[in-house]
XYZ file of C-alpha atoms in Angstrom:
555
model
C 76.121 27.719 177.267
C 77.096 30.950 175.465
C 75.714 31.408 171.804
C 78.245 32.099 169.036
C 77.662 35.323 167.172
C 78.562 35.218 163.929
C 79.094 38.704 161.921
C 77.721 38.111 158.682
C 78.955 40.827 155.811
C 77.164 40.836 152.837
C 78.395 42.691 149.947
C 75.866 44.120 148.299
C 78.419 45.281 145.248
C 79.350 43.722 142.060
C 81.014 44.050 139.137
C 79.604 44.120 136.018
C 81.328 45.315 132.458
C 84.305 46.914 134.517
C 81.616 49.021 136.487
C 80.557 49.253 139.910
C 77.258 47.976 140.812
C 75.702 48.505 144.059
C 73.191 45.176 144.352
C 71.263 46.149 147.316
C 67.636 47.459 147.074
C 67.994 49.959 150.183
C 69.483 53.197 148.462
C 72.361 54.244 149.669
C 72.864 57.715 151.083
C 76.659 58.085 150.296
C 77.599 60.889 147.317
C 79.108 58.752 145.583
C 76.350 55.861 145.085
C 74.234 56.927 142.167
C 70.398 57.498 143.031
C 69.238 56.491 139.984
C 70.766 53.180 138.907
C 72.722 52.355 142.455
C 75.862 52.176 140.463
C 78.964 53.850 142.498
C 80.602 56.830 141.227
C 84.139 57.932 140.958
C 85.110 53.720 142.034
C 88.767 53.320 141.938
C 87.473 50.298 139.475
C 86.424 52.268 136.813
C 83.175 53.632 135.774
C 81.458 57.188 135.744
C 83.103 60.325 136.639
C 81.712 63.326 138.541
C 82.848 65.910 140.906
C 80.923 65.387 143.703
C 82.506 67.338 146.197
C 81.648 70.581 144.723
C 80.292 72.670 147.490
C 79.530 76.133 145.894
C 80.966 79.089 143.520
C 83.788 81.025 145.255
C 83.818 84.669 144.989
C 85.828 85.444 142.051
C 88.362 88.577 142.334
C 86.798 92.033 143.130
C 83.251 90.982 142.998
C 80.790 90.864 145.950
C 77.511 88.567 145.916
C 74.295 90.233 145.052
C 71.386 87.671 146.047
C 68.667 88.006 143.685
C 65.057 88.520 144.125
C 61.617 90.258 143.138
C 61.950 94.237 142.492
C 60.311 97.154 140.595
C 62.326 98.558 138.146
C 61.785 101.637 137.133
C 59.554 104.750 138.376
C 56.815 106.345 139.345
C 58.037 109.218 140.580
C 60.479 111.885 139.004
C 60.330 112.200 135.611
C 60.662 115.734 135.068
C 62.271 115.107 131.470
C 59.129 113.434 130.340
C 61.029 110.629 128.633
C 58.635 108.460 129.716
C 61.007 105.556 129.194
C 61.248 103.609 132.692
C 57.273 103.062 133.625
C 57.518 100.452 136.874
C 57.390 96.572 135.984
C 57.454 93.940 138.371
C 61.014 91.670 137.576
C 62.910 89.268 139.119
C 66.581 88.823 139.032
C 69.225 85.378 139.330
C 72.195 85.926 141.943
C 74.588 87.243 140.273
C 78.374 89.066 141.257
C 79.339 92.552 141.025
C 82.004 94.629 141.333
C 82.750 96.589 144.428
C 83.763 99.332 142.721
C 84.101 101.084 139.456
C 87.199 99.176 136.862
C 89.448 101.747 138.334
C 92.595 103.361 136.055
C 95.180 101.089 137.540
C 93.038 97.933 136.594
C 92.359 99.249 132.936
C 96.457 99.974 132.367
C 96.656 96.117 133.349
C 94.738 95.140 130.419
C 96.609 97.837 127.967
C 99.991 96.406 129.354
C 99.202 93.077 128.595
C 97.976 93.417 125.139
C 100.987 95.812 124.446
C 103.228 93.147 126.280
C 101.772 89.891 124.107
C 100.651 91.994 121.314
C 103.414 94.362 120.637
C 101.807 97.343 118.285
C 105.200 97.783 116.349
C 104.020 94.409 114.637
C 102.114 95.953 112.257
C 99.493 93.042 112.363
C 98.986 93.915 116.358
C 99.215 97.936 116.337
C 95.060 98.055 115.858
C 95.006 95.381 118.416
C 96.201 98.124 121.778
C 95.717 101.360 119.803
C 91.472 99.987 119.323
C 91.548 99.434 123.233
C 93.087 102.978 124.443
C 90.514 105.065 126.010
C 90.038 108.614 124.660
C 91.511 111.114 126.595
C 90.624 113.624 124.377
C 87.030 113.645 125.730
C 88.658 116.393 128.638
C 88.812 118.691 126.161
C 86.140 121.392 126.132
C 85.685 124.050 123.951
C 85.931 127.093 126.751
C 87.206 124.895 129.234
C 90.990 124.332 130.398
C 91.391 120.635 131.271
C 94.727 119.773 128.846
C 95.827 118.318 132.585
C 93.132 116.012 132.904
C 93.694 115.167 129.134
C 97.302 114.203 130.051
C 97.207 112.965 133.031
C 93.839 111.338 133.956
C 94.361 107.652 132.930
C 98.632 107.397 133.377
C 99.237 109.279 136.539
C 99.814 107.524 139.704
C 97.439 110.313 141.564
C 94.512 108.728 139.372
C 95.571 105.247 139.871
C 92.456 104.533 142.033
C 89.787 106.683 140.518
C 87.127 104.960 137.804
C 88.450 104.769 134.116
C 86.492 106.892 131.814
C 86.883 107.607 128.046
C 86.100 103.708 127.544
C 83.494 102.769 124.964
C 80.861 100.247 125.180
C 82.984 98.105 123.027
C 85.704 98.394 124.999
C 84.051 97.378 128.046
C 82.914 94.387 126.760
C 86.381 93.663 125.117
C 87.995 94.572 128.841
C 85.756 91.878 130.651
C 86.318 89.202 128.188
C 90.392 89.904 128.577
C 89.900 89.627 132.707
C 87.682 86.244 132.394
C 90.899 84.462 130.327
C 93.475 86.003 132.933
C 91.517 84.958 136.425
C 90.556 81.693 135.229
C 94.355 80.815 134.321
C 94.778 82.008 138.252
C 92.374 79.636 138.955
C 93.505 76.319 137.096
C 97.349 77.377 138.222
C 96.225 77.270 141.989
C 94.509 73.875 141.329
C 97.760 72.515 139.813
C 96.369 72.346 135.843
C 99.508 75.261 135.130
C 102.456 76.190 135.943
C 103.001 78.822 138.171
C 104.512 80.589 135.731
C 102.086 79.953 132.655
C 100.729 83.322 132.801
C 103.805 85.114 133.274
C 105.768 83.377 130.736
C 102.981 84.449 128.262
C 102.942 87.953 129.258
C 106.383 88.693 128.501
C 106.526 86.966 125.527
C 108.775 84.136 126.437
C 105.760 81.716 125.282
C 104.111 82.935 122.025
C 100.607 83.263 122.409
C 97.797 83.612 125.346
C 95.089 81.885 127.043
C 91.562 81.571 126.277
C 88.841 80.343 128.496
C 86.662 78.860 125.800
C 89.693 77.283 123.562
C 90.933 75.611 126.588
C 87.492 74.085 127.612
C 86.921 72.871 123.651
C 90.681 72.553 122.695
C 93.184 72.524 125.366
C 95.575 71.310 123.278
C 95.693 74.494 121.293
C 96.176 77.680 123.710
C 99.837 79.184 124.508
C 99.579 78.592 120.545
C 100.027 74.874 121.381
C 102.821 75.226 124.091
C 100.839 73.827 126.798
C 102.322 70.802 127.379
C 105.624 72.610 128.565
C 103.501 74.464 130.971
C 101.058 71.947 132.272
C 100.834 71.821 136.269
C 101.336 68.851 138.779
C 97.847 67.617 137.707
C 99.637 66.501 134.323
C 100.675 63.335 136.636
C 97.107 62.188 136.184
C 96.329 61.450 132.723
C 92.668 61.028 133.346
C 92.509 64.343 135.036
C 94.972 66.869 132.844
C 92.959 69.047 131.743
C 89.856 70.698 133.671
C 86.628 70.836 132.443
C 83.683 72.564 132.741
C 82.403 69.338 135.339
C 85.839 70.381 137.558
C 84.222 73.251 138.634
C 87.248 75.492 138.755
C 86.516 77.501 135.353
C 84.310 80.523 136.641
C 81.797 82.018 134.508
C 82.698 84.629 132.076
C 83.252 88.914 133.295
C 80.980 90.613 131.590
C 78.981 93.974 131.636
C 75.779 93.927 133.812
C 72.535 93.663 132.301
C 70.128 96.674 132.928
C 67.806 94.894 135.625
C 70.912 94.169 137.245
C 72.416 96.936 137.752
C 69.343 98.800 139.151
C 68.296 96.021 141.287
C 72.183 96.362 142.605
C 72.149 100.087 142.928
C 68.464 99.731 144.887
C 69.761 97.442 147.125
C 66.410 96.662 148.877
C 68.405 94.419 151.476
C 68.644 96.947 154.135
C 64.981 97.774 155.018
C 62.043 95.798 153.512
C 59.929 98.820 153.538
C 56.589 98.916 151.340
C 57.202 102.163 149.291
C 60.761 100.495 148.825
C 59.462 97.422 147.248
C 56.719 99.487 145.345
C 59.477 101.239 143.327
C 59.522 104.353 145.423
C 63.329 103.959 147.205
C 64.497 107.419 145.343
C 68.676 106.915 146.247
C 70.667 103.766 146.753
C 70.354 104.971 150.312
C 67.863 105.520 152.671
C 66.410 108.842 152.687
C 65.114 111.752 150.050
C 67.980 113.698 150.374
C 71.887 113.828 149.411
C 73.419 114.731 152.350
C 74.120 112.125 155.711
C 70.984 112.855 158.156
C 73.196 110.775 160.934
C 74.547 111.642 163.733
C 78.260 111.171 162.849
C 78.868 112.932 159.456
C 75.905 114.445 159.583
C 75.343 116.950 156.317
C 78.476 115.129 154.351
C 77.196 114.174 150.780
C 76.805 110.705 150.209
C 77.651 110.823 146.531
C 79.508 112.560 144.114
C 77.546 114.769 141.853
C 77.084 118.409 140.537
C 74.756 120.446 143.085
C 73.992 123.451 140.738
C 74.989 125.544 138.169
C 78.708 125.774 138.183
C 78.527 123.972 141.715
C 80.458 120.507 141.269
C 81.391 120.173 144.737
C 79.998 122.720 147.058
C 82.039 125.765 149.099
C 85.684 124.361 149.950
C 86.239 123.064 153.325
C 82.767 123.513 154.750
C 79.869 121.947 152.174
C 82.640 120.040 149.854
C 81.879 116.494 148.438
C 85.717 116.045 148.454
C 85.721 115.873 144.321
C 85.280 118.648 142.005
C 85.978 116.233 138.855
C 85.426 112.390 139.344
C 86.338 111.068 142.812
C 88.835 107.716 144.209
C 86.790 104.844 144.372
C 85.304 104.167 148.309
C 85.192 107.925 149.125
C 81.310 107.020 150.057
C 79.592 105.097 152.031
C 78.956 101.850 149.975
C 75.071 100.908 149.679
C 73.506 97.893 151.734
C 74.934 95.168 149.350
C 78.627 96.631 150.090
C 78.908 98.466 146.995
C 80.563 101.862 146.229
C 79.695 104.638 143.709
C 76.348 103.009 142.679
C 75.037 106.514 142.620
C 77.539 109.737 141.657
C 81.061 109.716 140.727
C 80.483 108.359 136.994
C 77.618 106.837 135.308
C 78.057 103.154 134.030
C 77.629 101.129 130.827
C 75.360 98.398 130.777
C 75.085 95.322 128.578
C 71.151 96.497 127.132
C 70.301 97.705 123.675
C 68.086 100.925 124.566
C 64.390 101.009 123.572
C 62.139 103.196 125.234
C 59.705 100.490 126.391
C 60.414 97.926 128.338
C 58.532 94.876 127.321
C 57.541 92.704 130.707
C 54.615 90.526 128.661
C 57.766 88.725 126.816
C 59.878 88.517 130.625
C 59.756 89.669 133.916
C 62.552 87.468 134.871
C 66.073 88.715 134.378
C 65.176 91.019 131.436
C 67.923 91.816 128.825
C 67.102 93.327 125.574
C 70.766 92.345 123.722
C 70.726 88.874 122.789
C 72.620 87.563 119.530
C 73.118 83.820 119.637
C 76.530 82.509 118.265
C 77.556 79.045 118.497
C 81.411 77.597 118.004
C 82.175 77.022 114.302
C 83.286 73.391 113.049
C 86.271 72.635 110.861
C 86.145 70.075 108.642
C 87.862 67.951 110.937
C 84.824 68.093 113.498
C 86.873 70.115 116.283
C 85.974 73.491 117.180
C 87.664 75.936 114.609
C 90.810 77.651 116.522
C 91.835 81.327 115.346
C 95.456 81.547 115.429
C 97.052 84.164 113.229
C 94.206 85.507 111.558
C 93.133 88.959 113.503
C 89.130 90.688 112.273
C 89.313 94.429 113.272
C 86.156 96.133 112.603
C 86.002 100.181 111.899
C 83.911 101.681 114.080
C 81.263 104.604 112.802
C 84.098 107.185 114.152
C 87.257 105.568 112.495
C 88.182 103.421 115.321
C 89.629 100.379 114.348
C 89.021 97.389 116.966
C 89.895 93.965 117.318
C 87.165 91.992 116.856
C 88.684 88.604 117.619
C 92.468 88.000 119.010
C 94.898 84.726 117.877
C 94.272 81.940 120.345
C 90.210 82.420 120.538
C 87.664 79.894 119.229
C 85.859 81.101 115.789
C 81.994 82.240 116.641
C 79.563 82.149 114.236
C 75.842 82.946 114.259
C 73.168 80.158 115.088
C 71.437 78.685 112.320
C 68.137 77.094 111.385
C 69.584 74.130 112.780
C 69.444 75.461 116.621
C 66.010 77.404 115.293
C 63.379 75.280 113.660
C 60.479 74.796 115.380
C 61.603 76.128 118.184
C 59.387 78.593 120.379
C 61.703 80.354 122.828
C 63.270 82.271 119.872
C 63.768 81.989 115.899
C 66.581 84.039 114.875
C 70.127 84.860 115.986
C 69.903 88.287 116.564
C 67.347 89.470 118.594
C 68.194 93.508 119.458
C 64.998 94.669 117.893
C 62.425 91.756 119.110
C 59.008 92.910 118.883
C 60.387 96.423 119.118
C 62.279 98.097 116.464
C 62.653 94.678 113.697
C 61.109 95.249 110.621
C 58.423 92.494 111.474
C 57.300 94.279 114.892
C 57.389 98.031 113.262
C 53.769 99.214 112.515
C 53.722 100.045 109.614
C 54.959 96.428 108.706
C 52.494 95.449 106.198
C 53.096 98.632 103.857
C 56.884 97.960 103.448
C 57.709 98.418 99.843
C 60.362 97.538 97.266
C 61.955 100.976 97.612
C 64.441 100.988 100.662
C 64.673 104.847 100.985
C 60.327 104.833 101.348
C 61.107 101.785 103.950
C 63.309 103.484 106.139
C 60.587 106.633 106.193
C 58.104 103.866 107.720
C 60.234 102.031 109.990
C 59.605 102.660 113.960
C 63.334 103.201 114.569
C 64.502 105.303 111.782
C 68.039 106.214 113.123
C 71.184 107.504 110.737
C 73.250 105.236 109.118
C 76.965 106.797 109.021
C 79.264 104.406 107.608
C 82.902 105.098 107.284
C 86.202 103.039 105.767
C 89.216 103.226 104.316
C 90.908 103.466 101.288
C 94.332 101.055 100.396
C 96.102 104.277 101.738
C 94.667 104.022 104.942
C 92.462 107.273 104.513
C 89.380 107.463 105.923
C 86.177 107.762 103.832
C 83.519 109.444 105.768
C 80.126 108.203 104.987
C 77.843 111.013 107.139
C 74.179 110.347 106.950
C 72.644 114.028 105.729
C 68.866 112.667 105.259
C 66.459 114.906 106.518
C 64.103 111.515 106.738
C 65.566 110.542 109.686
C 63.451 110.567 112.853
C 65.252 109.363 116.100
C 68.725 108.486 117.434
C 68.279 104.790 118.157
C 69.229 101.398 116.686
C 70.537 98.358 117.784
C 74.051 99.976 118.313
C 72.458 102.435 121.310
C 73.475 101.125 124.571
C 72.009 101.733 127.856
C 74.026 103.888 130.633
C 72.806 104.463 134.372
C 73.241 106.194 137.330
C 73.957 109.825 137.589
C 78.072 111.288 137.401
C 80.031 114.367 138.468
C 78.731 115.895 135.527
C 75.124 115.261 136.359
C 72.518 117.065 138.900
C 70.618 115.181 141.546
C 67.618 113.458 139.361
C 70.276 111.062 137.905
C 71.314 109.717 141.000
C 67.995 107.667 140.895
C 68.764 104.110 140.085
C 65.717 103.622 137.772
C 66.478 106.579 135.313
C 68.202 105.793 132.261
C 69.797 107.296 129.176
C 71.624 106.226 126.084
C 74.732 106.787 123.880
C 76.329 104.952 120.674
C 78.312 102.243 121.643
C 81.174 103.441 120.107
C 81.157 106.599 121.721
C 82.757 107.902 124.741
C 82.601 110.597 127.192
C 84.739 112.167 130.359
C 81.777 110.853 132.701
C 80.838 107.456 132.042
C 82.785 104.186 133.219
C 81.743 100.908 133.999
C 81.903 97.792 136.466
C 81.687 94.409 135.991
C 79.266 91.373 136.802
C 79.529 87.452 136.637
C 76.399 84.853 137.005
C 75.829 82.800 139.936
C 75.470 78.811 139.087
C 73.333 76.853 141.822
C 71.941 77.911 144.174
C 70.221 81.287 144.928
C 71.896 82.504 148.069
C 75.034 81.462 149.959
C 73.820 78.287 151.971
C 76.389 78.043 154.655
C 74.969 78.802 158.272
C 71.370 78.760 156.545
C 68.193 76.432 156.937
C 66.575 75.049 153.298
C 62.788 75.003 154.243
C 63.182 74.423 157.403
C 66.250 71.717 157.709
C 69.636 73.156 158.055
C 71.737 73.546 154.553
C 74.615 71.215 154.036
């Protein structure tokens, strides 16, 4: 006799208050059963939400991954100015992204046509808006020099299309990185169907008043293309539940900005190639190999490897035998790139980096991903509990040299700084601003305790005693110069001195070293420093695909 087998199911799932419930005491390995209450996920019955078939962050446009790790930054070697401002500490950097090359003419023109395209400066409430974000071309000009070409022609000419911007401030670099966050991220959500494939278009030309903002979408959706975005709302508008992306979608990539310090060295060291001991030390002397300039292999052997100036009135050797190929700055990837894949980290021009400068650099407060910059701002609330939305009101802000820049464009979310609300009791920091932390602030100066009533006898005592030039103008529009004459003042830096590194066509040898490092105003330009951009990795430290986690192969 043949025995009956009898397939039992058992549903181990039930419903309880419109959610999913998974019953059974044996977890369940599937993504979308929730290991901590068993509940399902994403059920076509309702429940919870999450994207679980995020895999990791894609490589947004002209970056390339930098994997983080432990390095030395700074030197013990070379310091033949005696600035005594990079002594080696042990630091450890996130992941992060960088740019491959130097923001290049062509890229910066992009941003100028834009804002002159949505912002037109005959509008007398936009002119500041492009006219604050022109570089100065006027920094060619040199006394006994003739470079009215260069002056002319440098940033608009097709033959410069490809070669690093220069004339930029700090504050337009910033300003420059925020702008290219808003436009790839409305690349992104058009690609994943939340726009229309013309969104971005019909807002640059003007056939849609007003722009995109990251941030404003994320807290108020409803509010950018200055409320139009209904009418420009992607195939993804089919799904009420879904039309809008959040910051859970996974599409919205982390904001452009300028690379910290750390960062930027640990980039320009690039340690990946050879693991060598004096390398790890702090003793690598070139983002290369080597303690010389010049290619010791076989095929271009004795080409430089950088663009630099070799000696007094030497900026780029004898032509057609010991040439570098540049006599001024050079077109981005005429070198060999360093072992991360990155061009120009030494040479060509030196960079802007996101750090206030202090001499010191204080690794008993961190020694992971150091940054001495931080003001805290938080979204300001309306009185109807939504994030406050600028829309025509534009803040410029006049600059120490009469530049006028836009502090804040229509269409972005109000900032404000953080309060005692975010800062009582807390013990990771106190105060909004913190430029001067136990460095430069009143509380860490020295001479702290014998501050007095009299603000003039104050600033005699302070550590940082830097001038205070103030300018403005009149209802005519005239400037009034405010130029700090006190013979009381002691040094150049404040919290407005910004942090530039690697060495330029305008610079010998010793500033091709990664770890050395000089300053400028932030509102100040020159004809040899530029700038590149850098994003954050989220997750996970290194690109998993094809590698084992401890042991067991990644998914």
């Amino acid at each position: 006799m043949k025995k009956r087998l009898i397939k039992v199911v058992l549903s181990c799932t039930v419903i309880v208050g419109g959610l999913t419930v998974n019953s059974c005491s044996k977890s369940s390995s599937s993504k979308n059963t929730s290991r901590a209450t068993g509940w399902k996920i994403n059920a076509k019955e309702g429940g919870f939400q999450y994207n679980t078939d995020f895999k990791e962050q894609e490589t947004a446009p002209g970056l390339v991954f930098v994997e983080g790790g432990t390095f030395t930054k700074g030197k013990v070697q070379d310091d033949v100015m005696h600035d005594w401002n990079n002594t080696p500490t042990s630091q450890h950097v996130q992941s992060f992204y960088m740019d491959e090359t130097e923001v290049t003419n062509v890229m910066y023109l992009e941003y100028l046509d834009y804002l002159k395209s949505v912002y037109p400066p005959e509008n007398p409430k936009y002119t500041n808006i492009y006219v604050g974000a022109l570089p100065d071309t006027l920094v060619w000009r040199n006394r006994l020099g003739f470079n009215e070409t260069m002056t002319n022609n440098y940033l608009r000419h097709p033959a410069y299309a490809e070669y690093p911007v220069v004339g930029v401030n700090w504050i337009q670099a910033t300003q420059f990185a925020e702008w290219r966050t808003d436009r790839v991220n409305e690349v992104m959500l058009e690609r994943e169907g939340y726009l229309s494939e013309d969104a971005k278009y019909q807002a640059a030309t003007g056939e849609v008043q007003g722009t995109f903002s990251t941030e404003a979408y994320l807290n108020r959706p409803e509010s950018v293309y200055n409320g139009q975005i209904d009418s420009l709302q992607g195939k993804m508008k089919k799904d009420s539940t879904s039309a809008f992306a959040k910051r859970s979608s996974g599409i919205i990539m982390p904001e452009y900005r300028l690379p910290t310090e750390t960062e930027w060295e640990y980039a320009a060291q690039a340690q990946v190639g050879q693991r060598e001991y004096n390398n790890y030390r702090g003793r690598k002397k070139y983002p290369w190999e080597g303690d010389y300039t010049r290619n010791g292999q076989r095929v271009g052997r004795g080409d430089q490897l950088a663009n630099f100036k070799q000696g007094k009135g030497d900026y780029g050797g004898i032509a057609g035998w010991s040439d570098d190929g540049a006599d001024i700055t050079a077109e981005v990837m005429s070198y060999k790139p360093n072992d991360l894949g990155l061009y120009d980290m030494a040479g060509n021009v030196a960079e802007w980096v996101a750090d206030v400068y202090r001499p010191i650099v204080d690794d008993e407060v961190s020694d992971f991903n150091y940054y001495r910059g931080n003001i805290y701002m938080k979204s300001a609330i309306g009185e109807d509990g939504k994030v406050k939305v600028l829309k025509d009101s534009i803040a410029f802000d006049t600059l120490p040299n009469g530049k006028v820049i836009a502090v804040n464009l229509p269409g972005e979310i109000k900032m404000v700084p953080v309060d005692e609300e975010e800062t009582y009791l807390r013990t990771n920091f106190s105060s909004s601003d913190n430029r001067g932390y136990r460095d430069g602030d009143p509380g860490s100066s020295r001479f702290y305790d014998r501050f007095s009533d009299d603000e003039e006898q104050d600033d005699k005592k302070k550590m940082y005693n830097s001038p205070k030039h103030s300018v403005a103008r009149d209802s005519a529009g005239n400037l009034i110069k405010g130029y700090d004459s006190s013979n009381n003042r002691t040094t150049l830096i404040n919290d407005e001195v910004r942090v530039y590194k690697g060495g330029s066509w305008r610079d010998r040898a010793y500033w091709l070293d990664p770890a050395q490092r000089r300053y400028l105003p932030q509102y100040m330009a020159t004809d040899y420093i530029g700038f590149r951009c850098a994003m954050s990795r989220v997750g996970s430290k290194s690109k998993t695909k094809n590698k084992t986690v401890r042991g067991k192969k990644a998914k």
